Structures are given as C-alpha cells and as structure tokens.
Short mmCIF file of C-alpha atoms in Angstrom, two decimals:
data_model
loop_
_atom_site.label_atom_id
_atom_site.label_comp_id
_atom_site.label_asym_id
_atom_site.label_seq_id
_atom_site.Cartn_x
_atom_site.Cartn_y
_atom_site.Cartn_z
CA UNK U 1 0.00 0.00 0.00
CA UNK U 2 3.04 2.50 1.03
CA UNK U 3 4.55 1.48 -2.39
CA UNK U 4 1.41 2.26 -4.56
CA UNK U 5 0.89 5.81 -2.93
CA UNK U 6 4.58 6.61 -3.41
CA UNK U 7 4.10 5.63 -6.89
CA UNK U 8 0.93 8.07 -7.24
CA UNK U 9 2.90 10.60 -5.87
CA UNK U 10 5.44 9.95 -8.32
CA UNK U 11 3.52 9.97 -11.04
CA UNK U 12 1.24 13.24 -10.17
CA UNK U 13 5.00 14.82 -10.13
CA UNK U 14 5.78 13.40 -13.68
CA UNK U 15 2.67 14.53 -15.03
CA UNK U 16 2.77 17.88 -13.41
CA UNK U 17 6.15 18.52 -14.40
CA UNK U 18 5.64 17.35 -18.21
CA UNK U 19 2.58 20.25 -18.22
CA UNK U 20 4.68 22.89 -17.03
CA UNK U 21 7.04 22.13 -19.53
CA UNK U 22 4.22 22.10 -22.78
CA UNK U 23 3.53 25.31 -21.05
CA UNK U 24 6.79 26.87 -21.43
CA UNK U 25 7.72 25.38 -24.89
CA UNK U 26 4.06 26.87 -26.01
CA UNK U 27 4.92 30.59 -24.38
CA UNK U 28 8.16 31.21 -25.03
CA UNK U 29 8.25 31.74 -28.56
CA UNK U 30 5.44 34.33 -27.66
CA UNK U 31 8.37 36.44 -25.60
CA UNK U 32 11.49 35.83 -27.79
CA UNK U 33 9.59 37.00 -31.21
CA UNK U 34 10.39 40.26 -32.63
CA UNK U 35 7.34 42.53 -33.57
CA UNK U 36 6.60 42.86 -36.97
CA UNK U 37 7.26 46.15 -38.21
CA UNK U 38 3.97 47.96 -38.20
CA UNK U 39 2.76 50.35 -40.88
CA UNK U 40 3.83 53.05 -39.51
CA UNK U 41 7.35 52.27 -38.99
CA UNK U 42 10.26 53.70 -41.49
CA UNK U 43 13.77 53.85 -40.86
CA UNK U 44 15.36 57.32 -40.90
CA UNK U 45 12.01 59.20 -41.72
CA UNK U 46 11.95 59.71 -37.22
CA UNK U 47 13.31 57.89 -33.92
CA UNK U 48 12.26 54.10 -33.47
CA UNK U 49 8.49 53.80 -32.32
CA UNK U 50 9.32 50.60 -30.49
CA UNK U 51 8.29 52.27 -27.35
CA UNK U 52 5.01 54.47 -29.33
CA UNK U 53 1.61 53.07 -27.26
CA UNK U 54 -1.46 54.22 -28.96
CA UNK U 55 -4.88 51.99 -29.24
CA UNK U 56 -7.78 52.10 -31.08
CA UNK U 57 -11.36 51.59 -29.43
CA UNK U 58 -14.71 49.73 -31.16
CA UNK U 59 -15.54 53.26 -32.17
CA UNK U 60 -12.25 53.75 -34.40
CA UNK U 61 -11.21 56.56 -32.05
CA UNK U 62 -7.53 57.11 -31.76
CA UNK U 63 -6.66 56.90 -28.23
CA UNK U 64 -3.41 58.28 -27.06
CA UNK U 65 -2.02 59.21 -23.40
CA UNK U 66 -2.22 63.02 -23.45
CA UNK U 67 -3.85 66.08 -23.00
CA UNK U 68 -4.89 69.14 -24.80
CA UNK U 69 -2.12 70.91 -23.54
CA UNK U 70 1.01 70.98 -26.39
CA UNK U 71 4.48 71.53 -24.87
CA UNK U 72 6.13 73.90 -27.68
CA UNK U 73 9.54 74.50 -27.61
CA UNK U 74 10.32 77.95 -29.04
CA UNK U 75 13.67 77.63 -30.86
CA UNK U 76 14.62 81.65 -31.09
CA UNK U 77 13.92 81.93 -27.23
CA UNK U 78 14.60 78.32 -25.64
CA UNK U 79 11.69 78.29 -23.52
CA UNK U 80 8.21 76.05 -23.54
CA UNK U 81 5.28 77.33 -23.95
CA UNK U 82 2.14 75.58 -23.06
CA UNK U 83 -0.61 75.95 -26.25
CA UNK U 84 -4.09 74.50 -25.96
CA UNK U 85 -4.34 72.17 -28.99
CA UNK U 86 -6.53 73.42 -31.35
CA UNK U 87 -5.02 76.87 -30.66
CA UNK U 88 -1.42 75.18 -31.82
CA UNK U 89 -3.06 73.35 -35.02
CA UNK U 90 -4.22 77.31 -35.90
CA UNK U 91 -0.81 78.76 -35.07
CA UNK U 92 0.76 75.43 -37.57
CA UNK U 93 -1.57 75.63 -40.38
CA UNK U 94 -0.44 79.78 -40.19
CA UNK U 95 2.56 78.97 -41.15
CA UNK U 96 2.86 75.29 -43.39
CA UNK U 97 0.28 77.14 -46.07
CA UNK U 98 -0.41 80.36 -47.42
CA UNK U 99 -3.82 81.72 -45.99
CA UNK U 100 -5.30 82.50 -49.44
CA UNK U 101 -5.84 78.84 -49.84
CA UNK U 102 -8.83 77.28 -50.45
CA UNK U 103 -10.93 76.38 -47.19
CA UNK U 104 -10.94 72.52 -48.47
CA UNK U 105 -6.80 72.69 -48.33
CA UNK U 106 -6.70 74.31 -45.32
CA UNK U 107 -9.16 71.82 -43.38
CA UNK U 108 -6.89 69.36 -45.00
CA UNK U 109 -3.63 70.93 -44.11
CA UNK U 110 -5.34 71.42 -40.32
CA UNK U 111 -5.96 67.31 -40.20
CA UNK U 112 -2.16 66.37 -41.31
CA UNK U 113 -1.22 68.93 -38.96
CA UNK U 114 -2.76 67.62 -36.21
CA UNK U 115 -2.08 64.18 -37.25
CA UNK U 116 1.82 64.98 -37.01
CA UNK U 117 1.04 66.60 -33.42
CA UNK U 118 -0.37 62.98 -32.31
CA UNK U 119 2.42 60.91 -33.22
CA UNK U 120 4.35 63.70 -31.17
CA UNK U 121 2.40 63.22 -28.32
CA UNK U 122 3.83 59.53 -28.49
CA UNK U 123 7.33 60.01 -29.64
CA UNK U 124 8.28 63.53 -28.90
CA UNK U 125 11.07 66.29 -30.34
CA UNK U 126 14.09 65.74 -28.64
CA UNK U 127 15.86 68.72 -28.73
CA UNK U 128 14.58 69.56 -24.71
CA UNK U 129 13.64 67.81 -22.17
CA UNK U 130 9.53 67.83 -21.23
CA UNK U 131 8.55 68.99 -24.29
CA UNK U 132 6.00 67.75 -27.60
CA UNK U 133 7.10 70.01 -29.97
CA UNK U 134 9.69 72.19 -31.92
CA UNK U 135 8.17 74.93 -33.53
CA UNK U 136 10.82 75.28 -36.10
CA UNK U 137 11.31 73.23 -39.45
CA UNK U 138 12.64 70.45 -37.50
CA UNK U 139 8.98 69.26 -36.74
CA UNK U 140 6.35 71.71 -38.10
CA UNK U 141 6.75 75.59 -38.05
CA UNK U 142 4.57 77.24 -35.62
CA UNK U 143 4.07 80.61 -34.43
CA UNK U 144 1.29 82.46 -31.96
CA UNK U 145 -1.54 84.07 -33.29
CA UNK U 146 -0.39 87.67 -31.68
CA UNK U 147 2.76 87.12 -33.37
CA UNK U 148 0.94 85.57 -36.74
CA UNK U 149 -1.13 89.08 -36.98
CA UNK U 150 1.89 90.92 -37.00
CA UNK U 151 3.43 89.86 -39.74
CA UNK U 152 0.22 90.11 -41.77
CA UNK U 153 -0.84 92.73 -43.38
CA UNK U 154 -3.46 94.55 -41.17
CA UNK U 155 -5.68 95.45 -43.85
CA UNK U 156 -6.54 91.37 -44.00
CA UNK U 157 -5.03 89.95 -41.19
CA UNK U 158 -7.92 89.24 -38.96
CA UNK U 159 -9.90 87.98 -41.75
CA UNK U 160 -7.17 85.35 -42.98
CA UNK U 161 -6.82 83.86 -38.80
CA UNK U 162 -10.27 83.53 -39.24
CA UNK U 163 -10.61 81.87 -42.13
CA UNK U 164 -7.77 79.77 -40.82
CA UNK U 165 -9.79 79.20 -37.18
CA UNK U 166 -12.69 77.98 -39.21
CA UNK U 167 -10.67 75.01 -41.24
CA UNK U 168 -9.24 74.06 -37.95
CA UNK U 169 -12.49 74.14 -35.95
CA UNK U 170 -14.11 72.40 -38.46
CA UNK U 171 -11.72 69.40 -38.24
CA UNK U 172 -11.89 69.67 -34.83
CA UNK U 173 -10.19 66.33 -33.40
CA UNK U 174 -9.59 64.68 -36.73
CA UNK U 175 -6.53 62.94 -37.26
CA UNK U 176 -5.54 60.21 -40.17
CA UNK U 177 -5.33 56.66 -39.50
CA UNK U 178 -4.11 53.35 -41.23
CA UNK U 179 -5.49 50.32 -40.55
CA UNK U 180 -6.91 51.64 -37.52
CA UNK U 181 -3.34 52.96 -36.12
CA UNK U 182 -2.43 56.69 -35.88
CA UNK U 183 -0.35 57.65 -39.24
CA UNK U 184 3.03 58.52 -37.67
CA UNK U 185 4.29 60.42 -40.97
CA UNK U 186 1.90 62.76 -42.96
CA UNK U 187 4.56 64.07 -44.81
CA UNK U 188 3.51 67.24 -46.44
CA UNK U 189 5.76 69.13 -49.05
CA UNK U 190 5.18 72.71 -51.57
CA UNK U 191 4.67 71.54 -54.96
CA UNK U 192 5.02 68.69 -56.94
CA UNK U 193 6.48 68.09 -59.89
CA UNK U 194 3.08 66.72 -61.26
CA UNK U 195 3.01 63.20 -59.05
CA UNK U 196 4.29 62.87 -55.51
CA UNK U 197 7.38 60.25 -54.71
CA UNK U 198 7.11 56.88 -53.27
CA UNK U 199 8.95 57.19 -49.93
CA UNK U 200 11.25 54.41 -50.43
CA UNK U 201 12.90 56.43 -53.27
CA UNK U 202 13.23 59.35 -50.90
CA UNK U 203 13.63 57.73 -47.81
CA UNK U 204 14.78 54.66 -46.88
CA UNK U 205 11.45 52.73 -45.79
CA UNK U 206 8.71 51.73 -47.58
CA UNK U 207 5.13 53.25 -46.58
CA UNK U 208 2.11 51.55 -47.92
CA UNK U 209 0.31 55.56 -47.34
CA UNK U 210 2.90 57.16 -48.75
CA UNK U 211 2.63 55.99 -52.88
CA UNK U 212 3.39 57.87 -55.61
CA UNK U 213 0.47 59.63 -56.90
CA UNK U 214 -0.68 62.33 -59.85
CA UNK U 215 -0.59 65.58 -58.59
CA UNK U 216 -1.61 67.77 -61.69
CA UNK U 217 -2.67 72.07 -61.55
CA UNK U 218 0.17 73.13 -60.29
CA UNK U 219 1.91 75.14 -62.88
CA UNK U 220 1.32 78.01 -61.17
CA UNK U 221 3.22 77.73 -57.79
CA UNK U 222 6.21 79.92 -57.89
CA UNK U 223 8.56 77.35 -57.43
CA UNK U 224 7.12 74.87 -59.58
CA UNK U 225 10.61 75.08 -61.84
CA UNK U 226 13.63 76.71 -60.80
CA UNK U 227 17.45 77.08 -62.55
CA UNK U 228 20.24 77.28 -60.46
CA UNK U 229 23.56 77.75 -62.16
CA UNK U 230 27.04 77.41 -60.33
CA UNK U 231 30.89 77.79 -61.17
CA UNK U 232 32.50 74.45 -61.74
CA UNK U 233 35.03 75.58 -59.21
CA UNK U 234 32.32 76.20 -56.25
CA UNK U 235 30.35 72.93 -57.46
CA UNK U 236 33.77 70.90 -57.22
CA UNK U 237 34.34 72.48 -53.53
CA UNK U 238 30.43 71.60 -52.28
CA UNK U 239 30.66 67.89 -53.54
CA UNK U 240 33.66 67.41 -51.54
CA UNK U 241 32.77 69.11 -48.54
CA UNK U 242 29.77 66.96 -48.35
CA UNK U 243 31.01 64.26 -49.33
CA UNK U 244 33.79 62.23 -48.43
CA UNK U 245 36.43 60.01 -50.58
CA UNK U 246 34.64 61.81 -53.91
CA UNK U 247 38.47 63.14 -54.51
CA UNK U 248 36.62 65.31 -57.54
CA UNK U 249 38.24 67.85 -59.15
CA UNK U 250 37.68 70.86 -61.96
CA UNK U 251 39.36 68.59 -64.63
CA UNK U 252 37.34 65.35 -64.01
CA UNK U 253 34.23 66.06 -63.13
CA UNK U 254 32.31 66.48 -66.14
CA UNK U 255 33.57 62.96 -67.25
CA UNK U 256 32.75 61.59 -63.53
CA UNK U 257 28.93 62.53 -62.84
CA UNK U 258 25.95 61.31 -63.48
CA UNK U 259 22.67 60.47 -62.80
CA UNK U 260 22.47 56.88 -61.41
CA UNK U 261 18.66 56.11 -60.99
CA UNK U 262 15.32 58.02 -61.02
CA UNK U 263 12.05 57.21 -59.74
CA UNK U 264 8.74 57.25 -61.72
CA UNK U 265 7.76 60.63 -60.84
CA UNK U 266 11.19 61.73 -61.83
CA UNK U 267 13.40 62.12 -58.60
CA UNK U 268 17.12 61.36 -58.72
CA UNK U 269 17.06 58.50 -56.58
CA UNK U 270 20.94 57.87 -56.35
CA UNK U 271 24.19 59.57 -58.53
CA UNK U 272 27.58 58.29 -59.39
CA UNK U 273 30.18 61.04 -58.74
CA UNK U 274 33.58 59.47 -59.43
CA UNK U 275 32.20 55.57 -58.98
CA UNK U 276 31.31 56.64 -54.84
CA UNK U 277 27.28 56.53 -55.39
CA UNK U 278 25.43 59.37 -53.63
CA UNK U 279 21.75 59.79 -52.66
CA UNK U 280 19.84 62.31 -54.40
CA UNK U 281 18.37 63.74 -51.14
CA UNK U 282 21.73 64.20 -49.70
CA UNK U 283 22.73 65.84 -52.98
CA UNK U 284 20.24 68.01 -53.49
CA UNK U 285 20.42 69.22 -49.23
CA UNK U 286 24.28 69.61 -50.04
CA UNK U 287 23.70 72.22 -53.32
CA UNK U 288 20.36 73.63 -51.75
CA UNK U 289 18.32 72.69 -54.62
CA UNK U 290 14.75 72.99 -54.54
CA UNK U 291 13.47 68.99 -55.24
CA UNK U 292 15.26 65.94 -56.57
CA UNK U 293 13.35 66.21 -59.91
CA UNK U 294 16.39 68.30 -61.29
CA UNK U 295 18.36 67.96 -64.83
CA UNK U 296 21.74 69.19 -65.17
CA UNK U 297 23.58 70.95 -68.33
CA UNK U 298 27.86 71.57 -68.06
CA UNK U 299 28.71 75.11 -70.30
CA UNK U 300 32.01 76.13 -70.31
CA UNK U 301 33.12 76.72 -66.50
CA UNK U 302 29.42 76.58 -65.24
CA UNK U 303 26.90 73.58 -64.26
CA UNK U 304 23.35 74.23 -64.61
CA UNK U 305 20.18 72.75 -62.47
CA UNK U 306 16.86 72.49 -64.08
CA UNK U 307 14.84 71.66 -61.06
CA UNK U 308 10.82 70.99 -60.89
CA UNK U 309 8.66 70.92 -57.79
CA UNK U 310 9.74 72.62 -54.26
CA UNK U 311 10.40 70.36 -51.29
CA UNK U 312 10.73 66.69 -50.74
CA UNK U 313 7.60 65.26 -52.73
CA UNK U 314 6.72 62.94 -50.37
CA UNK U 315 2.78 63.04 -49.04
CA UNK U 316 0.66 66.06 -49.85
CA UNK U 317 1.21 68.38 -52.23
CA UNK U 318 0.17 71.70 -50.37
CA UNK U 319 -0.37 73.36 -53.91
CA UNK U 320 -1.70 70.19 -55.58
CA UNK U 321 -4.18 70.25 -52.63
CA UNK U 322 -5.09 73.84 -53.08
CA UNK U 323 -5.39 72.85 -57.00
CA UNK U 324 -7.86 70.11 -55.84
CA UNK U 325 -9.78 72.02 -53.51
CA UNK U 326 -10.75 74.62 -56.26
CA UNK U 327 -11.83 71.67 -58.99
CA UNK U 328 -14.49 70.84 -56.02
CA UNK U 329 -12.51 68.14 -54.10
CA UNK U 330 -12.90 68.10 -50.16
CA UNK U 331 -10.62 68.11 -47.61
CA UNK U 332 -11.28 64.39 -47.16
CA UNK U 333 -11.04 63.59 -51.01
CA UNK U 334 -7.71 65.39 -51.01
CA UNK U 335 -6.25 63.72 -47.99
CA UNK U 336 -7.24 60.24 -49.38
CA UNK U 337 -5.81 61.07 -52.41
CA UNK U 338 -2.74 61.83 -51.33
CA UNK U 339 -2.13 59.37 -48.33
CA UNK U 340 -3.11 56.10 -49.91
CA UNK U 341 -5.69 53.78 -48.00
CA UNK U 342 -6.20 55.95 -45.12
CA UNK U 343 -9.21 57.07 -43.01
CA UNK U 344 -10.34 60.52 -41.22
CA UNK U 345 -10.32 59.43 -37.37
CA UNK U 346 -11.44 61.04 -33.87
CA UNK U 347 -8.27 61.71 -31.77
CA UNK U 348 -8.72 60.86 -28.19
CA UNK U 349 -6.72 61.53 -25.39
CA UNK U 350 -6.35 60.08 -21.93
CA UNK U 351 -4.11 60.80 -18.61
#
C-alpha cells in the first residue's frame, strides 16, 4: 500500500512537471519573437516607435495618453510654452500654407497637422527635455496668433486667422489613420512636380500611405521650376565638402557625374560622382536645390540645375491640394488622395 501511494505521488510529479514544460515550450516563442514592423514604422524618416503606445477603441477613435495641452519649444527663445491644442493646429496651419488657400486645403492641411502633433504626443522632439514640440522646421513651423497678426498685413489679417480658425475648428479632433493605427508620418511638401514620390525612393522605408500619386494644376506655384547655375570651381568644392572620398576635381568632373537612378515621378534616386554613389536627397540638401526632380547641363566653366517641384515630394502636395480644392474636391477627397488607404479618425486623449 506505502509502495502504490509513493508511486501516485510519483507519477502526479511526472505529469505535473511534463505540463509545465508544454507550457513553457508553447509561451516562449510568444516572448522571444520580434514585432513585426507595423505600418507606420520607417527607418530614418523619425526615432524608433518601439516604445510608441497608442490603441484604437470599437468606435475607431484614436486613443493616445495626453492632454490638450502641447508643450512647444520655441527655438529663437529656448523656452516652452504651453498651447491649448486646437489653438497650436491654428498657429501650424499659419505657417505650413499660405492663408489664401482654399478652405478645403486648409481643413486638409489642419488634419495632417494635427495628425503629425499625435504621433508627437507619443514620440516627442528631442531637442529639450519635457517637451512635444519644436516649432521650427525640425517638426512643423509654428508661431502664436499675436505674433501671426503681426506679420500680416493689417488690412486682412484678422480675416485670414479667421478663415484659418474655421478650417481648424471644423476638423476639430480629426486625425488620419491606417489600418486603424495613428499615421506617424503625414509628410507634407510645396509643390510637386506633377506626381508625388514613393517614400522608399526618398527615404529609406517603404510606406504603404505614402505611394506615388498624380498631382496635376500646379503650374502656377512659384517654385514649380527653378534654374540654379554654379561655377564648376564652387560645385567641385560643395561635392567634396559633403562628401567624403569623392576626390573630384575641376578637370574630371564632367567625365565623372551622373545620374544613377530616377524614380517614376522623376526624382534622382541615387548619382555616381567618381564611382562613390550618392543619394539624391543628400545631394540636393548639399547644393540647396529645390526637389530631386532636377536635370543638369555643363557650359564652359558653369553647371546648370533644371529643377521641378519645391520640397521633398513625399505626401501632400500643399499646392496640388489647393489645385484640388478649387476643382471641387474636399478636404477628405484630397487627404485620401494623397495618403493612400487611409481614413479621417477622432483623436482621443487620456491621462
């Protein structure tokens, strides 16, 4: 009898020890795999968003951990200033597009805005400590509305802050989503060349929102083509100040450059400068041209840049959208246009 219940007790062990062991072979592979990459995530468009928390409720909402308070940093005077929200997507939208805009591209302008504030809220600036927000180029200009006025005119400045207060009000809360996560890059940009860039051939991540797209009616913008012409000499000394190994010179560069690869809406993508291959975006930061959609010409001791479109192409035209907004389109019908497969979403924030 002593034998049989050592035996039971033996076996219960063996049987509870085999179960915690299915247990743990079933579990761990649930802590040692790596995340896919979500949507959202890029690689050098912003910081990792390993750490990013956001959720989505049965109503679509986007919920974040905030409040309608947005820490700005001001870069000309190094402090923080505390803006209510709305108030900040006013002072943005000010600034990121002329007033004289359509309505439609303002609301529209207001949501990517806003959208770009959000994904700050969950993986802020980091040039201080405590803060959301830059208010420089860096993350999205911003200035006050006291100090918006006064650089208006004041024969229309209270009438364009209004007009401005009305396409932000009216997208009150609205932020864009994909596949029901907060879009962490509404990349915005001046003109287009005629169709936006895929963001792999600016970047170096793919984004399924961010496809190359028609952007026609923009002929107008002022910096829809622009020449820039420099002495060999001075374009020999920027290439190798930017660049290092290039080892170019007066005498060989003419024979030694050219374009490598373009994208479909007509971006340099990468050059060959003495066989060291260069990115176009880097290039065209270095000479301070204004897009990658640029042909060059060599005449006698000068290079010339043919350059169409202003900015990096990537995301919403600002004058494409204006163009749309006055052939009828609404804000909604230009954001989907130019952020592929997304939806309009309620922003909501929790302590």
């Amino acid at each position: 009898m002593a034998n049989r219940t050592v035996m039971a007790k033996q076996l219960k062990c063996i049987v509870f020890t085999t179960l915690v062991i299915i247990v743990f072979m079933i579990a761990m592979p649930i802590f040692i795999m790596k995340p896919k990459v979500s949507a959202n995530q890029v690689e050098e468009i912003t910081n990792s968003n390993e750490s990013v928390e956001a959720s989505t409720k049965q109503n679509n909402n986007i919920i974040i951990k905030g409040n309608e308070t947005v820490k700005v940093y001001i870069t000309e005077t190094g402090k923080i200033e505390e803006v209510n929200l709305e108030d900040y997507i006013c002072g943005v939208v000010s600034n990121e597009m002329p007033a004289n805009f359509e309505k439609e591209a303002l609301k529209a302008q207001a949501v990517a805005a806003r959208t770009y504030l959000a994904s700050k809220k969950l993986n802020s600036c980091t040039l201080d400590e405590g803060i959301d927000i830059c208010d420089s180029t860096h993350c999205q200009v911003y200035t006050s509305k006291e100090k918006r006025l006064e650089k208006w005119d004041a024969s229309y400045a209270n009438e364009y802050w209004n007009k401005i207060k009305e396409a932000v009000d009216e997208t009150s809360g609205q932020v864009l989503s994909y596949n029901g996560e907060l879009v962490l890059y509404p990349q915005f940009f001046s003109t287009s060349s005629g169709q936006t860039e895929n963001s792999e051939d600016v970047y170096l991540g793919e984004i399924p929102y961010l496809r190359s797209v028609s952007s026609t009616g923009e002929e107008s913008a002022p910096k829809y083509t622009s020449t820039k012409s420099l002495k060999i000499s001075d374009f020999v000394y920027l290439l190798n100040s930017n660049f290092s190994n290039l080892n170019v010179t007066v005498e060989n560069i003419k024979n030694n450059f050219k374009i490598k690869s373009s994208s479909e809406a007509g971006g340099v993508i990468k050059l060959d400068i003495n066989n060291v291959e260069i990115r176009g975006i880097d290039f065209r930061k270095a000479l301070s041209l204004n897009s990658t959609n640029f042909t060059y010409e060599f005449n006698g001791d000068t290079i010339t840049f043919n350059c169409k479109g202003y900015g990096h192409g990537v995301g919403m035209s600002q004058w494409g959208a204006n163009a749309m907004a006055k052939n009828g389109s609404s804000y909604d019908e230009i954001l989907k246009h130019y952020y592929t497969g997304i939806e309009i979403t309620n922003l909501e924030l929790t302590e």
